[in-house]
């Protein structure tokens, strides 16, 4: 049985990366999909682990050669999901988690309708503003751009299968793990158990 494609989106400032790391740490059967991006590496990030950091020409070549399941532009940079490693993991029965923005998530859903889409919300929009300004590592104009993007992303949340409110990291992690468990228990996933010779 092939693995599940799990897509998590949520605007900058909802604490998504912390929650995603928590989910990855607690689920050793889950493989993280490492995206390619043209954005510069941040301190502490590792090439090939957080992202494949590539230049524009390389990214354009990946688009041309159809190596990406989806890609999108986000606040001036390109981000995309390499398709081959993802297909390989799914074929081996591993579940794959994508941490991608909304346009990309909706493209994945259009191409792979069985993908499970989870949208992460902050308890309130004011929390997002507080977090983005409080982080201090992003210029105010860029913060405003990210906030505008977050407003638009919120309008797309009803297209997702699940909404997880990150008012507490442990709770958000366990809700996502519960979603994974529930998805695995769906009838369509377990039909083989109904056969007498399984
Ligand atoms: P950051 O620059 O903060 O790491 O990521 C910015 C946004 O890009 C986040 O919302 C993240 O989920 C999204 N992102 C990361 N990788 C991909 C990808 O491969 N495709 C798309 N569409 N978005 C991505």
mmCIF file of C-alpha atoms and ligand atoms in Angstrom:
data_model
loop_
_atom_site.group_PDB
_atom_site.id
_atom_site.type_symbol
_atom_site.label_atom_id
_atom_site.label_comp_id
_atom_site.label_asym_id
_atom_site.label_seq_id
_atom_site.Cartn_x
_atom_site.Cartn_y
_atom_site.Cartn_z
ATOM 1 C CA UNK A 1 0.000 0.000 0.000
ATOM 2 C CA UNK A 2 1.433 3.360 -0.986
ATOM 3 C CA UNK A 3 2.126 6.033 1.644
ATOM 4 C CA UNK A 4 0.092 9.150 2.387
ATOM 5 C CA UNK A 5 0.920 12.613 1.215
ATOM 6 C CA UNK A 6 0.425 15.064 4.091
ATOM 7 C CA UNK A 7 0.569 18.768 3.288
ATOM 8 C CA UNK A 8 0.835 21.381 6.034
ATOM 9 C CA UNK A 9 0.416 25.076 5.305
ATOM 10 C CA UNK A 10 0.088 28.064 7.544
ATOM 11 C CA UNK A 11 1.188 31.642 7.271
ATOM 12 C CA UNK A 12 4.530 32.894 8.412
ATOM 13 C CA UNK A 13 4.224 33.596 12.142
ATOM 14 C CA UNK A 14 1.929 30.738 13.219
ATOM 15 C CA UNK A 15 4.842 28.680 14.509
ATOM 16 C CA UNK A 16 4.519 26.043 11.830
ATOM 17 C CA UNK A 17 8.180 24.981 11.702
ATOM 18 C CA UNK A 18 8.256 24.248 15.448
ATOM 19 C CA UNK A 19 5.134 22.131 15.158
ATOM 20 C CA UNK A 20 6.402 20.367 12.021
ATOM 21 C CA UNK A 21 9.687 19.525 13.808
ATOM 22 C CA UNK A 22 7.671 18.165 16.735
ATOM 23 C CA UNK A 23 5.616 15.964 14.404
ATOM 24 C CA UNK A 24 8.729 14.687 12.592
ATOM 25 C CA UNK A 25 10.429 13.897 15.918
ATOM 26 C CA UNK A 26 7.481 11.768 17.055
ATOM 27 C CA UNK A 27 6.788 9.913 13.851
ATOM 28 C CA UNK A 28 9.713 7.925 12.502
ATOM 29 C CA UNK A 29 7.740 6.523 9.588
ATOM 30 C CA UNK A 30 7.194 10.011 8.195
ATOM 31 C CA UNK A 31 9.586 11.455 5.637
ATOM 32 C CA UNK A 32 10.013 15.228 5.302
ATOM 33 C CA UNK A 33 9.914 16.505 1.732
ATOM 34 C CA UNK A 34 12.935 18.776 1.281
ATOM 35 C CA UNK A 35 11.988 21.648 -1.030
ATOM 36 C CA UNK A 36 14.194 23.560 -3.406
ATOM 37 C CA UNK A 37 14.327 27.319 -2.905
ATOM 38 C CA UNK A 38 16.073 30.381 -4.275
ATOM 39 C CA UNK A 39 15.908 32.198 -0.939
ATOM 40 C CA UNK A 40 19.188 32.725 0.922
ATOM 41 C CA UNK A 41 20.057 30.299 3.687
ATOM 42 C CA UNK A 42 19.264 31.510 7.248
ATOM 43 C CA UNK A 43 21.670 30.964 10.136
ATOM 44 C CA UNK A 44 21.375 27.417 11.440
ATOM 45 C CA UNK A 45 19.868 26.022 8.250
ATOM 46 C CA UNK A 46 21.507 23.095 6.491
ATOM 47 C CA UNK A 47 21.549 22.624 2.712
ATOM 48 C CA UNK A 48 19.837 19.351 1.823
ATOM 49 C CA UNK A 49 18.099 19.137 5.208
ATOM 50 C CA UNK A 50 15.949 22.274 5.522
ATOM 51 C CA UNK A 51 15.999 23.065 1.817
ATOM 52 C CA UNK A 52 18.043 22.556 -1.316
ATOM 53 C CA UNK A 53 19.338 26.097 -1.725
ATOM 54 C CA UNK A 54 19.687 26.747 -5.445
ATOM 55 C CA UNK A 55 20.176 29.764 -7.708
ATOM 56 C CA UNK A 56 17.541 31.078 -10.109
ATOM 57 C CA UNK A 57 19.010 29.336 -13.155
ATOM 58 C CA UNK A 58 18.977 25.958 -11.397
ATOM 59 C CA UNK A 59 15.402 26.500 -10.236
ATOM 60 C CA UNK A 60 14.267 27.469 -13.738
ATOM 61 C CA UNK A 61 15.928 24.317 -15.089
ATOM 62 C CA UNK A 62 14.036 22.224 -12.531
ATOM 63 C CA UNK A 63 10.768 23.786 -13.753
ATOM 64 C CA UNK A 64 11.668 23.210 -17.399
ATOM 65 C CA UNK A 65 12.671 19.617 -16.812
ATOM 66 C CA UNK A 66 9.397 19.018 -14.904
ATOM 67 C CA UNK A 67 11.227 17.908 -11.782
ATOM 68 C CA UNK A 68 8.795 19.712 -9.462
ATOM 69 C CA UNK A 69 5.394 18.455 -8.333
ATOM 70 C CA UNK A 70 4.507 22.106 -7.705
ATOM 71 C CA UNK A 71 6.246 25.410 -7.226
ATOM 72 C CA UNK A 72 5.283 28.917 -6.187
ATOM 73 C CA UNK A 73 6.736 32.339 -5.646
ATOM 74 C CA UNK A 74 6.601 33.521 -2.072
ATOM 75 C CA UNK A 75 7.726 36.996 -1.010
ATOM 76 C CA UNK A 76 10.230 37.326 -3.856
ATOM 77 C CA UNK A 77 11.660 33.799 -3.907
ATOM 78 C CA UNK A 78 10.817 30.540 -5.608
ATOM 79 C CA UNK A 79 9.969 27.395 -3.665
ATOM 80 C CA UNK A 80 9.207 23.967 -5.146
ATOM 81 C CA UNK A 81 8.691 20.310 -4.268
ATOM 82 C CA UNK A 82 11.011 17.832 -6.047
ATOM 83 C CA UNK A 83 8.777 15.049 -7.324
ATOM 84 C CA UNK A 84 11.115 12.064 -7.694
ATOM 85 C CA UNK A 85 12.112 11.576 -4.009
ATOM 86 C CA UNK A 86 8.486 12.020 -2.996
ATOM 87 C CA UNK A 87 7.243 9.348 -5.422
ATOM 88 C CA UNK A 88 10.002 7.004 -4.312
ATOM 89 C CA UNK A 89 9.076 7.350 -0.622
ATOM 90 C CA UNK A 90 5.342 6.920 -1.318
ATOM 91 C CA UNK A 91 6.024 3.822 -3.430
ATOM 92 C CA UNK A 92 7.951 2.351 -0.476
ATOM 93 C CA UNK A 93 4.844 2.879 1.669
ATOM 94 C CA UNK A 94 6.312 5.808 3.591
ATOM 95 C CA UNK A 95 4.172 8.821 4.428
ATOM 96 C CA UNK A 96 5.588 12.113 3.220
ATOM 97 C CA UNK A 97 5.077 15.488 4.861
ATOM 98 C CA UNK A 98 5.207 18.683 2.833
ATOM 99 C CA UNK A 99 5.520 22.066 4.553
ATOM 100 C CA UNK A 100 4.466 24.364 1.712
ATOM 101 C CA UNK A 101 2.460 27.559 1.167
ATOM 102 C CA UNK A 102 -1.147 27.698 0.050
ATOM 103 C CA UNK A 103 -0.847 27.998 -3.748
ATOM 104 C CA UNK A 104 1.470 25.005 -3.825
ATOM 105 C CA UNK A 105 -0.776 23.014 -1.478
ATOM 106 C CA UNK A 106 -3.802 23.594 -3.697
ATOM 107 C CA UNK A 107 -1.793 22.518 -6.744
ATOM 108 C CA UNK A 108 -0.775 19.322 -4.956
ATOM 109 C CA UNK A 109 -4.443 18.640 -4.125
ATOM 110 C CA UNK A 110 -5.411 19.205 -7.772
ATOM 111 C CA UNK A 111 -2.744 16.768 -8.966
ATOM 112 C CA UNK A 112 -3.051 14.269 -6.118
ATOM 113 C CA UNK A 113 -6.624 14.382 -4.794
ATOM 114 C CA UNK A 114 -5.780 11.838 -2.080
ATOM 115 C CA UNK A 115 -3.315 14.275 -0.446
ATOM 116 C CA UNK A 116 -4.357 15.327 3.061
ATOM 117 C CA UNK A 117 -4.287 19.100 3.536
ATOM 118 C CA UNK A 118 -3.810 20.594 6.997
ATOM 119 C CA UNK A 119 -3.928 24.360 7.591
ATOM 120 C CA UNK A 120 -2.352 25.745 10.732
ATOM 121 C CA UNK A 121 -3.884 28.822 12.340
ATOM 122 C CA UNK A 122 -2.738 31.103 15.130
ATOM 123 C CA UNK A 123 -5.200 31.589 18.031
ATOM 124 C CA UNK A 124 -5.793 35.080 16.601
ATOM 125 C CA UNK A 125 -4.443 37.167 13.743
ATOM 126 C CA UNK A 126 -2.933 39.573 16.291
ATOM 127 C CA UNK A 127 -0.704 36.697 17.443
ATOM 128 C CA UNK A 128 0.765 36.443 13.946
ATOM 129 C CA UNK A 129 1.560 40.180 13.916
ATOM 130 C CA UNK A 130 3.116 39.943 17.377
ATOM 131 C CA UNK A 131 5.278 36.990 16.379
ATOM 132 C CA UNK A 132 6.444 38.423 13.070
ATOM 133 C CA UNK A 133 7.408 41.789 14.552
ATOM 134 C CA UNK A 134 8.828 40.158 17.700
ATOM 135 C CA UNK A 135 11.127 37.858 15.738
ATOM 136 C CA UNK A 136 13.266 40.870 14.813
ATOM 137 C CA UNK A 137 15.040 39.084 11.942
ATOM 138 C CA UNK A 138 12.867 40.487 9.150
ATOM 139 C CA UNK A 139 12.685 44.071 7.844
ATOM 140 C CA UNK A 140 9.341 45.846 8.652
ATOM 141 C CA UNK A 141 8.408 46.133 4.935
ATOM 142 C CA UNK A 142 8.916 42.396 4.543
ATOM 143 C CA UNK A 143 6.861 41.739 7.686
ATOM 144 C CA UNK A 144 3.995 43.769 6.149
ATOM 145 C CA UNK A 145 4.321 41.743 2.953
ATOM 146 C CA UNK A 146 4.177 38.499 4.940
ATOM 147 C CA UNK A 147 1.114 39.790 6.875
ATOM 148 C CA UNK A 148 -0.716 40.610 3.653
ATOM 149 C CA UNK A 149 0.131 37.187 2.361
ATOM 150 C CA UNK A 150 -1.123 35.666 5.646
ATOM 151 C CA UNK A 151 -4.468 37.506 5.246
ATOM 152 C CA UNK A 152 -4.886 36.016 1.773
ATOM 153 C CA UNK A 153 -3.814 32.550 2.978
ATOM 154 C CA UNK A 154 -6.510 32.657 5.681
ATOM 155 C CA UNK A 155 -9.138 33.151 2.944
ATOM 156 C CA UNK A 156 -7.993 29.838 1.404
ATOM 157 C CA UNK A 157 -8.150 27.821 4.638
ATOM 158 C CA UNK A 158 -11.698 26.491 3.956
ATOM 159 C CA UNK A 159 -10.227 24.499 1.023
ATOM 160 C CA UNK A 160 -8.188 22.401 3.458
ATOM 161 C CA UNK A 161 -9.250 19.084 4.959
ATOM 162 C CA UNK A 162 -8.250 19.992 8.529
ATOM 163 C CA UNK A 163 -7.611 23.146 10.575
ATOM 164 C CA UNK A 164 -5.187 22.981 13.491
ATOM 165 C CA UNK A 165 -5.005 25.938 15.891
ATOM 166 C CA UNK A 166 -1.531 26.411 17.294
ATOM 167 C CA UNK A 167 -2.387 27.782 20.747
ATOM 168 C CA UNK A 168 -0.044 25.212 22.277
ATOM 169 C CA UNK A 169 2.764 23.402 20.432
ATOM 170 C CA UNK A 170 2.275 19.996 22.104
ATOM 171 C CA UNK A 171 -1.459 20.109 21.433
ATOM 172 C CA UNK A 172 -0.935 21.096 17.792
ATOM 173 C CA UNK A 173 1.601 18.258 17.366
ATOM 174 C CA UNK A 174 -0.751 15.708 18.888
ATOM 175 C CA UNK A 175 -3.667 16.913 16.762
ATOM 176 C CA UNK A 176 -1.596 16.393 13.613
ATOM 177 C CA UNK A 177 -0.510 12.932 14.783
ATOM 178 C CA UNK A 178 -4.189 12.158 15.446
ATOM 179 C CA UNK A 179 -5.057 13.241 11.902
ATOM 180 C CA UNK A 180 -2.355 10.902 10.536
ATOM 181 C CA UNK A 181 -3.717 8.051 12.615
ATOM 182 C CA UNK A 182 -7.305 8.718 11.522
ATOM 183 C CA UNK A 183 -6.287 8.883 7.862
ATOM 184 C CA UNK A 184 -4.604 5.480 8.216
ATOM 185 C CA UNK A 185 -7.801 4.028 9.688
ATOM 186 C CA UNK A 186 -9.986 5.082 6.780
ATOM 187 C CA UNK A 187 -11.936 2.251 5.236
ATOM 188 C CA UNK A 188 -10.291 2.692 1.837
ATOM 189 C CA UNK A 189 -6.897 2.191 3.519
ATOM 190 C CA UNK A 190 -7.955 -1.016 5.216
ATOM 191 C CA UNK A 191 -10.042 -2.844 2.647
ATOM 192 C CA UNK A 192 -7.351 -5.513 2.312
ATOM 193 C CA UNK A 193 -8.126 -6.631 5.888
ATOM 194 C CA UNK A 194 -11.606 -7.631 4.741
ATOM 195 C CA UNK A 195 -10.246 -10.301 2.436
ATOM 196 C CA UNK A 196 -10.128 -13.754 3.974
ATOM 197 C CA UNK A 197 -6.717 -14.486 2.500
ATOM 198 C CA UNK A 198 -5.010 -11.263 3.608
HETATM 199 P P1 LIG B 1 10.497 30.118 4.636
HETATM 200 O O1 LIG B 1 11.206 31.058 3.707
HETATM 201 O O2 LIG B 1 9.977 30.847 5.861
HETATM 202 O O3 LIG B 1 11.282 28.883 4.958
HETATM 203 O O4 LIG B 1 9.194 29.595 3.861
HETATM 204 C C1 LIG B 1 8.290 30.486 3.300
HETATM 205 C C2 LIG B 1 7.054 29.746 2.847
HETATM 206 O O5 LIG B 1 7.368 28.889 1.753
HETATM 207 C C3 LIG B 1 6.456 28.844 3.930
HETATM 208 O O6 LIG B 1 5.050 29.067 3.959
HETATM 209 C C4 LIG B 1 6.776 27.448 3.462
HETATM 210 O O7 LIG B 1 5.784 26.527 3.871
HETATM 211 C C5 LIG B 1 6.724 27.652 1.962
HETATM 212 N N1 LIG B 1 7.419 26.596 1.210
HETATM 213 C C6 LIG B 1 8.516 25.892 1.557
HETATM 214 N N2 LIG B 1 8.820 24.986 0.623
HETATM 215 C C7 LIG B 1 7.889 25.103 -0.354
HETATM 216 C C8 LIG B 1 7.642 24.416 -1.598
HETATM 217 O O8 LIG B 1 8.346 23.497 -2.007
HETATM 218 N N3 LIG B 1 6.576 24.828 -2.323
HETATM 219 C C9 LIG B 1 5.748 25.824 -1.937
HETATM 220 N N4 LIG B 1 4.719 26.121 -2.712
HETATM 221 N N5 LIG B 1 5.941 26.486 -0.767
HETATM 222 C C10 LIG B 1 6.994 26.127 0.008
#
